[in-house]
GROMACS .gro file of C-alpha atoms in nm:
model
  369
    1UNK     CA    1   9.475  -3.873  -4.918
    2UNK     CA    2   9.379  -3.830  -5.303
    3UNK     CA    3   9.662  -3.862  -5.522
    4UNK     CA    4   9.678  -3.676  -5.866
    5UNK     CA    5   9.745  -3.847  -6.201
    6UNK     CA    6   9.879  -3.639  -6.490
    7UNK     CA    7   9.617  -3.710  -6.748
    8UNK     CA    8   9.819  -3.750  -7.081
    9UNK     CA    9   9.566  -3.606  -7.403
   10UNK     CA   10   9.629  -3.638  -7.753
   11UNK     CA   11   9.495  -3.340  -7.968
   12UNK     CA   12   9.357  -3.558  -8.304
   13UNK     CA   13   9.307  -3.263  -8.532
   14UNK     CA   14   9.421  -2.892  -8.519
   15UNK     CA   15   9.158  -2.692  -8.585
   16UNK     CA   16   8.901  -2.456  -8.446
   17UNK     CA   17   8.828  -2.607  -8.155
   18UNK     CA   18   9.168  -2.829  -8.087
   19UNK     CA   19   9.327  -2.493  -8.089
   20UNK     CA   20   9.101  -2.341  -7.866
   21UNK     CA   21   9.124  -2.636  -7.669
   22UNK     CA   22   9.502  -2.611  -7.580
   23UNK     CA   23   9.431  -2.237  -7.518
   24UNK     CA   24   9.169  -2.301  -7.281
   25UNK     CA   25   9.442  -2.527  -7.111
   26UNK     CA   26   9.699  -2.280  -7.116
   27UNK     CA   27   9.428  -2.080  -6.890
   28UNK     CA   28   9.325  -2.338  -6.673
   29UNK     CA   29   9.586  -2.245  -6.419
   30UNK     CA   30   9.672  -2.547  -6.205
   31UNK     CA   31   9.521  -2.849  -6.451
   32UNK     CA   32   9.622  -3.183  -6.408
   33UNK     CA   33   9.569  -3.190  -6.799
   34UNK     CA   34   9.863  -3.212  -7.003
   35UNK     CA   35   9.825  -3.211  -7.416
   36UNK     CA   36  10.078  -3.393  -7.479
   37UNK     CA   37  10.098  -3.483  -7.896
   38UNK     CA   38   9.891  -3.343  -8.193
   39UNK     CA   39   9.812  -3.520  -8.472
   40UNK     CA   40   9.730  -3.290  -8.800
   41UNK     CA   41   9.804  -3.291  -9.131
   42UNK     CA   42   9.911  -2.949  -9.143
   43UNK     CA   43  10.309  -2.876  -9.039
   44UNK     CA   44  10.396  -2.742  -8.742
   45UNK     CA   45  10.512  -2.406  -8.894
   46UNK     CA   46  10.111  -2.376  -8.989
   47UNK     CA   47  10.006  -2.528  -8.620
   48UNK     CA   48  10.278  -2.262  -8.395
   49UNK     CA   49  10.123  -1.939  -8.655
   50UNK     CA   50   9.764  -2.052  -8.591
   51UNK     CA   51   9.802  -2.123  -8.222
   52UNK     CA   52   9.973  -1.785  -8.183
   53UNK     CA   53   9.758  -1.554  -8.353
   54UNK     CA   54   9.382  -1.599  -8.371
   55UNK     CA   55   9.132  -1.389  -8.551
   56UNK     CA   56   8.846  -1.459  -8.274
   57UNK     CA   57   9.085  -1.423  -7.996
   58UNK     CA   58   9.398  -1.216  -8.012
   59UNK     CA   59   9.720  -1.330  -8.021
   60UNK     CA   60   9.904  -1.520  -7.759
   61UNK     CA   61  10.116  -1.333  -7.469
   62UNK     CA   62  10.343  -1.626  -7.492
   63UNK     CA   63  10.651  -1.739  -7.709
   64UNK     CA   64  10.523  -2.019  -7.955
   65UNK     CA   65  10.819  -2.184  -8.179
   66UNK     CA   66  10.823  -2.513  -8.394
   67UNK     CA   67  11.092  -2.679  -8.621
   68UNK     CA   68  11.040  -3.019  -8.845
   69UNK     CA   69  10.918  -3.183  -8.543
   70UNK     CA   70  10.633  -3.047  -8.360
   71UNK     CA   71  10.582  -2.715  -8.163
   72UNK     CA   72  10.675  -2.543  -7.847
   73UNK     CA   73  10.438  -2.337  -7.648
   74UNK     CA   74  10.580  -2.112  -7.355
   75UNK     CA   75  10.884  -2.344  -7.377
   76UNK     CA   76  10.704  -2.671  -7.329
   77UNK     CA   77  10.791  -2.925  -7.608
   78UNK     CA   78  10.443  -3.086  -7.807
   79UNK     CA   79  10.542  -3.331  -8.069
   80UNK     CA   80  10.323  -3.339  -8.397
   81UNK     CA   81  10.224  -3.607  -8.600
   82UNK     CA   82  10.095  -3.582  -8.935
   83UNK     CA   83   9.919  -3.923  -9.014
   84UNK     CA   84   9.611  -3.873  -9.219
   85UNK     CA   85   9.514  -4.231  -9.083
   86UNK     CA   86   9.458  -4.179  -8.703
   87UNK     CA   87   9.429  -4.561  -8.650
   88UNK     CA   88   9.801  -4.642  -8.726
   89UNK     CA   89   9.928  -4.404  -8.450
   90UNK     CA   90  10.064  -4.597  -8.188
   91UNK     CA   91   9.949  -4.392  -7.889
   92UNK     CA   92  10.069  -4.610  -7.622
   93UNK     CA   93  10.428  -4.535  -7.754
   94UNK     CA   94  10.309  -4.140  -7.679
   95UNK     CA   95  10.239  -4.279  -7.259
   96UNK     CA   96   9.827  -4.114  -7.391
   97UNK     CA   97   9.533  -4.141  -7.145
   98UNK     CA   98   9.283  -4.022  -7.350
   99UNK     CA   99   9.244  -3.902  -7.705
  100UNK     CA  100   9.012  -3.572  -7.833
  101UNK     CA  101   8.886  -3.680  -8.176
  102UNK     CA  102   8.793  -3.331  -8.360
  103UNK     CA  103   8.909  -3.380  -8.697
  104UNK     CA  104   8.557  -3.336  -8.754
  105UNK     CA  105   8.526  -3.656  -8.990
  106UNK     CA  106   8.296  -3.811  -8.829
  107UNK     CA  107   8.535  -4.123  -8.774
  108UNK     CA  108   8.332  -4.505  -8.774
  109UNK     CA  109   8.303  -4.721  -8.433
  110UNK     CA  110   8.620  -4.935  -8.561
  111UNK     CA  111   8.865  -4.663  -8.638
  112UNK     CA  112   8.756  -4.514  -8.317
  113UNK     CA  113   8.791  -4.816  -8.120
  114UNK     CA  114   9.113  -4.868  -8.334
  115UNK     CA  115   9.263  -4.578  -8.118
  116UNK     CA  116   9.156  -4.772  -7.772
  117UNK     CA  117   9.363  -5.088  -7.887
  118UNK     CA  118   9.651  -4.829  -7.999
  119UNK     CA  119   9.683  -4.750  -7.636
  120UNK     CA  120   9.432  -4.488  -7.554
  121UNK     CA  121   9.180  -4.561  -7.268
  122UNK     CA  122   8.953  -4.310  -7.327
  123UNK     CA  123   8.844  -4.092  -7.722
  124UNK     CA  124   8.623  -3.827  -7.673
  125UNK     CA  125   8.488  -3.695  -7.974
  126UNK     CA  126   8.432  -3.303  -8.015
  127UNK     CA  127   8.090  -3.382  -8.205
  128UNK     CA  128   7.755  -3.591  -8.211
  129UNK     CA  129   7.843  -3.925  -8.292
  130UNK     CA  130   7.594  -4.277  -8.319
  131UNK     CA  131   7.944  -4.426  -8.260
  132UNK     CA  132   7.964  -4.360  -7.932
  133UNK     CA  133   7.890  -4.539  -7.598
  134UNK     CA  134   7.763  -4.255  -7.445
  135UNK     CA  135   7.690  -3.903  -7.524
  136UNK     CA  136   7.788  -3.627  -7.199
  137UNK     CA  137   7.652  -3.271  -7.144
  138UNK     CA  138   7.882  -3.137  -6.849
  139UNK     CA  139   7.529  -3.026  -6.610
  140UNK     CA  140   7.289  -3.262  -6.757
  141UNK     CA  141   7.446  -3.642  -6.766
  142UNK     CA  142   7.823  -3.673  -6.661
  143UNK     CA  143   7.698  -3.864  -6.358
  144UNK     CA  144   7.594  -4.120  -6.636
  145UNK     CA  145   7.977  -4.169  -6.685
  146UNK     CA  146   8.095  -4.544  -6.632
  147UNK     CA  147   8.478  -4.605  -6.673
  148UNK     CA  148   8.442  -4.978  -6.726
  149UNK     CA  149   8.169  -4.933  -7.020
  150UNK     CA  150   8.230  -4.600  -7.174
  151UNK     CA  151   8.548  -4.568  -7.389
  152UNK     CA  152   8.403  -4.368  -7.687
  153UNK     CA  153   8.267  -4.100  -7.539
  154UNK     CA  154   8.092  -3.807  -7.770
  155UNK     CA  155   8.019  -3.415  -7.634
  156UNK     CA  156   7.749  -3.335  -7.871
  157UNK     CA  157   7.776  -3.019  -8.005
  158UNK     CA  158   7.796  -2.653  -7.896
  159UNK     CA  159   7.480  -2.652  -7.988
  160UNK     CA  160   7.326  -2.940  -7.765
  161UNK     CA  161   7.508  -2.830  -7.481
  162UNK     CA  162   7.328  -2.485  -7.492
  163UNK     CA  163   7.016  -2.621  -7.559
  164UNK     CA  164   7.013  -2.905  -7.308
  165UNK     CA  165   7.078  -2.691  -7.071
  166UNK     CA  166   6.834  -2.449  -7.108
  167UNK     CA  167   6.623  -2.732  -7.151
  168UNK     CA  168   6.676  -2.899  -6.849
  169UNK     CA  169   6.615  -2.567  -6.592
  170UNK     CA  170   6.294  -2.541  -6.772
  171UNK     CA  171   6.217  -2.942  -6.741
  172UNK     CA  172   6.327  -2.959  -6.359
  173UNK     CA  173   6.130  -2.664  -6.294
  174UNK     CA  174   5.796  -2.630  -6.550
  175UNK     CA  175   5.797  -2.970  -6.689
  176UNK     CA  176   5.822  -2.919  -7.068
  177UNK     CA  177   5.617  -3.107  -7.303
  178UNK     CA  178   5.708  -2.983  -7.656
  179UNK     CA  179   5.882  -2.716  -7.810
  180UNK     CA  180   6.116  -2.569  -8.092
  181UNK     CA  181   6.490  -2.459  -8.103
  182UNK     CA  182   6.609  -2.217  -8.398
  183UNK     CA  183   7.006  -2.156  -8.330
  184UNK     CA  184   7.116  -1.849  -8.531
  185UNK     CA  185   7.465  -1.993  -8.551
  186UNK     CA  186   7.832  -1.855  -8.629
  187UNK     CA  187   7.967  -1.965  -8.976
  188UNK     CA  188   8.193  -2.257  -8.965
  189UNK     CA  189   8.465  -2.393  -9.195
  190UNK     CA  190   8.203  -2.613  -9.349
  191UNK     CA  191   8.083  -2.355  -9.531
  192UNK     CA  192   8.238  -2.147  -9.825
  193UNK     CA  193   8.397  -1.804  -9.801
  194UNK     CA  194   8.259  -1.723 -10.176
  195UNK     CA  195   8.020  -1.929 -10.360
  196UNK     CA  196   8.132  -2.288 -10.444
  197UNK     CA  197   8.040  -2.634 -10.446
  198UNK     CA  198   7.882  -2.803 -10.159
  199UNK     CA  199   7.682  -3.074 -10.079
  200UNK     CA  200   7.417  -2.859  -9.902
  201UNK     CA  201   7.367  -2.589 -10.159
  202UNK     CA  202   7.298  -2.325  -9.924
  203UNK     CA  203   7.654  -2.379  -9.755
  204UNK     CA  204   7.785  -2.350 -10.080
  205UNK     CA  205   7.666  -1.985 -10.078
  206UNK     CA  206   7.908  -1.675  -9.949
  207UNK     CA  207   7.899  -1.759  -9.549
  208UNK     CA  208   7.936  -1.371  -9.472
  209UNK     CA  209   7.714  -1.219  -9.711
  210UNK     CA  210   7.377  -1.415  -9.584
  211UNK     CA  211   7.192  -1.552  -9.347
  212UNK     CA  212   7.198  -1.944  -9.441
  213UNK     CA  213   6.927  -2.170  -9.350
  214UNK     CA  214   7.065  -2.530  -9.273
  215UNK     CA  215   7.058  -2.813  -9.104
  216UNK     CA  216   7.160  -2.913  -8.724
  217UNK     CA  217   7.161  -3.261  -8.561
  218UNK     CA  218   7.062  -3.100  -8.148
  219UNK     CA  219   6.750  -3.228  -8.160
  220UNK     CA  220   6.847  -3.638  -8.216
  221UNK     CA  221   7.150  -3.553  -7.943
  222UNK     CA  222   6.870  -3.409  -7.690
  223UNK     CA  223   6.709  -3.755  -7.625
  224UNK     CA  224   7.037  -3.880  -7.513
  225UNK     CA  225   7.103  -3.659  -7.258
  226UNK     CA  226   6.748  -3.585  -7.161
  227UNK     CA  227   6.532  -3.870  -7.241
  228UNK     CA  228   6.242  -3.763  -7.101
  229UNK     CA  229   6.211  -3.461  -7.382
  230UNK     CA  230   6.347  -3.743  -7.670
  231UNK     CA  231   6.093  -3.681  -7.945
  232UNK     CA  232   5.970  -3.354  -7.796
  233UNK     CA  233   6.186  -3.111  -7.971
  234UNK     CA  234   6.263  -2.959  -8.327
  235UNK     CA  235   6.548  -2.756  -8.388
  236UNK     CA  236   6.670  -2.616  -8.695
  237UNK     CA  237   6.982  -2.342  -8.758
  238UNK     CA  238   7.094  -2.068  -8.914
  239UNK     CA  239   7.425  -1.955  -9.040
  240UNK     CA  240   7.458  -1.600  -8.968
  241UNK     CA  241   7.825  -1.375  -9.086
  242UNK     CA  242   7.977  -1.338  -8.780
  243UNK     CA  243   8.289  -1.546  -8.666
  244UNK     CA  244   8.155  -1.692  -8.350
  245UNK     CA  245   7.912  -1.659  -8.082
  246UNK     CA  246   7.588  -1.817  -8.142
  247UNK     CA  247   7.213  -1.782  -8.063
  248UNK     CA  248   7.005  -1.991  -7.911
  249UNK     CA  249   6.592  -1.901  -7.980
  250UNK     CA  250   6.399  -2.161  -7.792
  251UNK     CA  251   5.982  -2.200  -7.755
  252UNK     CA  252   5.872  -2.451  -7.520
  253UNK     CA  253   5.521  -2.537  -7.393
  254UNK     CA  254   5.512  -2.621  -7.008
  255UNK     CA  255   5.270  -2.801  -6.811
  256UNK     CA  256   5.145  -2.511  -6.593
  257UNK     CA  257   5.121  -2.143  -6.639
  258UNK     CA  258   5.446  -1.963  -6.589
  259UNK     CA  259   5.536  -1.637  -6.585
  260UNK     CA  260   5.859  -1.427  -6.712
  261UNK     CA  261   5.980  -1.401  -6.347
  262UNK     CA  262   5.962  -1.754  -6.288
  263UNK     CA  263   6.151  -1.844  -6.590
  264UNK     CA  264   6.419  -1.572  -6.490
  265UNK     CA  265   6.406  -1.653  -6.124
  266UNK     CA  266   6.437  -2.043  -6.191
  267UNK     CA  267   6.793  -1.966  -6.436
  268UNK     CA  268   6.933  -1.735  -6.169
  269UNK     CA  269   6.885  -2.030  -5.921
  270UNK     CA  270   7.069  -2.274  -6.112
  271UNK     CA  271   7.318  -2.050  -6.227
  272UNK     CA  272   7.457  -2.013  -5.853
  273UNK     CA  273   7.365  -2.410  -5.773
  274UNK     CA  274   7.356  -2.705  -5.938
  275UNK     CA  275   7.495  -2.506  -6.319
  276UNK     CA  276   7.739  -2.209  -6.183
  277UNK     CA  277   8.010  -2.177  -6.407
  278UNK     CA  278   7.810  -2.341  -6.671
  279UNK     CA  279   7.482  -2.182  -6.700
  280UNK     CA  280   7.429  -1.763  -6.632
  281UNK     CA  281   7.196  -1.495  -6.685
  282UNK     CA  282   7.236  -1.202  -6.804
  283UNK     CA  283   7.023  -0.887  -6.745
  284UNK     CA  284   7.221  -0.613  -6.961
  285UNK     CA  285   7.114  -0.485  -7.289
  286UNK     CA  286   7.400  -0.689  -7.473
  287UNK     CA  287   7.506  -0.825  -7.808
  288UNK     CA  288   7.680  -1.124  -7.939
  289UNK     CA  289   8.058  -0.982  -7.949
  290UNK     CA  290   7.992  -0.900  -7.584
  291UNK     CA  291   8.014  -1.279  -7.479
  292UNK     CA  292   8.296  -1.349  -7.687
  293UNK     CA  293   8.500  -1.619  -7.525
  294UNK     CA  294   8.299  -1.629  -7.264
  295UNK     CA  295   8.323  -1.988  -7.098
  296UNK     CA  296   7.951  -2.067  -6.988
  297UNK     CA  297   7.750  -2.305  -7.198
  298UNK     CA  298   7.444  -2.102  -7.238
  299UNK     CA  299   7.400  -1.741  -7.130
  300UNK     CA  300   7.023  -1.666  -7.052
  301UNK     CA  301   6.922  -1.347  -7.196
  302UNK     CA  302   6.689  -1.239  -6.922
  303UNK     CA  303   6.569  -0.886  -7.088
  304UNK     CA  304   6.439  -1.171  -7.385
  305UNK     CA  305   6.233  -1.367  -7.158
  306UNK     CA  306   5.871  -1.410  -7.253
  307UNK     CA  307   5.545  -1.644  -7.167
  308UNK     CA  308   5.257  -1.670  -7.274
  309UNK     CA  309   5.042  -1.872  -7.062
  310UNK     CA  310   5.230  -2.223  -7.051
  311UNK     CA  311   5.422  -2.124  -7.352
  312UNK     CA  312   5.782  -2.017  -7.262
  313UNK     CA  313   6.061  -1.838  -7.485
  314UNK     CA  314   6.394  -1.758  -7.406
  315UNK     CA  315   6.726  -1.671  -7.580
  316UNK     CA  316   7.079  -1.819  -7.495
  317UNK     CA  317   7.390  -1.688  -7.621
  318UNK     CA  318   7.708  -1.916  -7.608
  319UNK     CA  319   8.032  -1.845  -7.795
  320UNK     CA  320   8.039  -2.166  -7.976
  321UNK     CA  321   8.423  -2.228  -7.990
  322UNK     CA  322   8.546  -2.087  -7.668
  323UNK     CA  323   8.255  -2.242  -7.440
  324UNK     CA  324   8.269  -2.618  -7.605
  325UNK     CA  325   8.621  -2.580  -7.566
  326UNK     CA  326   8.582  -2.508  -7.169
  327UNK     CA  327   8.289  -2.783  -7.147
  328UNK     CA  328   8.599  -3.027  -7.283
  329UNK     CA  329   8.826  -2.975  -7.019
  330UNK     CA  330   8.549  -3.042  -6.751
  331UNK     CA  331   8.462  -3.349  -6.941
  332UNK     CA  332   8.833  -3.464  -6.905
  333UNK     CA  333   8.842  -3.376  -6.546
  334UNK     CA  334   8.582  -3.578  -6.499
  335UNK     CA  335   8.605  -3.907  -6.701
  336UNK     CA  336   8.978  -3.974  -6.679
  337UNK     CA  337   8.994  -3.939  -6.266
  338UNK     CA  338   8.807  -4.246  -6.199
  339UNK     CA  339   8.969  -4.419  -6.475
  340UNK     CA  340   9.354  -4.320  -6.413
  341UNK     CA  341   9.302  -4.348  -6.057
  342UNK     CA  342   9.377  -4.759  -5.989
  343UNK     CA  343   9.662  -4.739  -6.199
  344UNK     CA  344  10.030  -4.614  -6.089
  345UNK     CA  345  10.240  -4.493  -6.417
  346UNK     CA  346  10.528  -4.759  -6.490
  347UNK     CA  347  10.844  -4.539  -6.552
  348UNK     CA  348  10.989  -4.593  -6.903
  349UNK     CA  349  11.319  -4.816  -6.933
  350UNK     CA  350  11.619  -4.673  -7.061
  351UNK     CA  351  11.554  -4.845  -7.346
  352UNK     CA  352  11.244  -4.721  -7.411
  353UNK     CA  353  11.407  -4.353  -7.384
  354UNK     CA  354  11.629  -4.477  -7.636
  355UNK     CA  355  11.346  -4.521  -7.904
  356UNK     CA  356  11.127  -4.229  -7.810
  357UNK     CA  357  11.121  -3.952  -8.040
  358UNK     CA  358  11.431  -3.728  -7.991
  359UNK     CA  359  11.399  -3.432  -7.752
  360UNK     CA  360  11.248  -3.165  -7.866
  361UNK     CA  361  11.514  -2.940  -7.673
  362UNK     CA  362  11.793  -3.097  -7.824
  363UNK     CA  363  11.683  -2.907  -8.184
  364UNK     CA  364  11.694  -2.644  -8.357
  365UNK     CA  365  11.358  -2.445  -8.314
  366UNK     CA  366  11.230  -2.091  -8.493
  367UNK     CA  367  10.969  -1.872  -8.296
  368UNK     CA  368  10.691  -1.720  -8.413
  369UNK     CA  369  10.734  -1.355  -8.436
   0.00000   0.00000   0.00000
């Protein structure tokens, strides 16, 4: 008989997507996933009004409170941290399985491995990182996953998880051979709401007055994941004024004719197989507010399909924050089972109740009207 483990996560950094992180929790009805401590530098008065009300996705049907100490959400107690330094918490005092890193800072192999000796087993970091020991795309490589050798674990990007997707129906099925990837992307705190300094002077321009050529790493993160098209793909973004869902414009060359029904017929086959729930199709004359918080990776626009021989083009829509968030909580599900399962929780001395942080429901807390 399988026995279930409580798998104790720390949310490192409040944000866009640790925020839509613990609301994709708070929907994942019967999770075995509980976020147990935040870390941000921002109080928890900031944290509760955030979490609450969101200007991508409505406010929360729940009561959300928070006094000196951390925040409650639909009356269950989170304490918050505030240490800028993430390598001085002392997560093992916290009972924490795993850690999400997505401060965004792009933290170095020691200070990650920093929060491993602190008491973590497992950091997964909500970005591409060289610092990891292994980079996972929920549908490509999560089979890769080794409990004993991969601690630091990185997701790519919401990005590279559309793309590699798409990528890999088209591999399995057409083998690719080259191809390029232009993602017309949401705009994203790191860019500036009026023009200001930046170190890429095109994010320094008004995000929601232009379209804003930049850069995007997908195309280093690909080879990881698929390493058979490692080399064999170019991508390049752009920063469109809308607040999230992206677009995914992909060319490929294949080693055979195909036509648009293939193409079409080979995503709607792996949409109800090996990717459902992470990969669809669509078929409806849509736009990008229409998959707003949608939770699939990529979303094949099937009316956009087109070939050319052995060339191939498709679009992919994916709502950037709510999707990666989803894609998270798999990759929890799937790393910390084998990893928690061995191990039988030790129940805390009544000594060590004595110097845990004081009950949250022993304090005076203010709700967020």
């Amino acid at each position: 008989m399988e026995t279930f483990i409580t798998v104790r996560v720390a949310i490192n950094g409040f944000g866009r997507i640790g925020r839509c992180f613990y609301r994709a929790l708070l929907e994942d009805k019967g999770s075995d996933i509980d976020a147990a401590v935040i870390n941000s530098t921002s109080p928890p008065r900031t944290l509760a009004h955030l979490l609450k009300y969101d200007s991508n996705y409505g406010t929360l049907p729940i009561n959300v409170g928070w006094d000196s100490e951390g925040i409650t959400c639909a009356g269950k107690e989170i304490p918050c941290l505030s240490e800028t330094n993430s390598s001085r918490i002392d997560w093992g005092k916290f009972e924490i399985d795993a850690v999400l890193e997505s401060t965004g800072q792009g933290l170095q192999r020691e200070e990650l491995k920093t929060i491993i000796t602190n008491g973590a087993q497992t950091v997964l970091v909500s970005a591409p990182s060289e610092e990891a020991d292994i980079t996972l795309i929920p549908g490509c490589n999560l089979e890769s996953y080794d409990p004993i050798h991969h601690k630091i674990i990185s997701m790519g990007s919401c990005t590279t998880n559309c793309l590699a997707l798409s990528l890999k129906v088209l591999d399995d099925n057409f083998r690719v051979t080259r191809g390029f990837a232009t993602t017309v992307h949401s705009y994203t705190s790191d860019q500036r709401l009026l023009d200001g300094s930046h170190e890429d002077l095109r994010r320094a321009r008004a995000a929601g007055q232009s379209l804003i050529p930049t850069r995007t790493g997908a195309s280093q993160t690909i080879g990881k994941v698929l390493p058979r098209l490692k080399g064999k793909i170019t991508c390049s973004a752009i920063r469109a004024p809308t607040s999230t869902v992206s677009l995914l414009d992909l060319v490929v060359e294949c080693g055979r004719d195909v036509s648009r029904n293939d193409v079409n017929n080979a995503y709607e086959r792996a949409s109800t197989e090996s990717l459902n729930g992470i990969l669809a199709i669509s078929n409806e004359p849509l736009v990008s507010i229409d998959y707003k918080k949608d939770p699939h990776s990529a979303i094949i626009d099937g009316l956009s399909t087109g070939t050319n021989g052995s060339m191939v083009r498709v679009l992919a829509w994916y709502d950037n924050e709510w999707a990666y968030a989803t894609r998270l909580i798999d990759t929890f599900k799937r790393i910390e089972r084998p990893a928690l399962m061995p191990q039988v929780r030790s129940q805390k001395s009544s000594e060590d109740d004595q110097t845990a942080p004081a009950s949250l429901s022993r304090r005076s807390r203010r709700a967020v009207r």
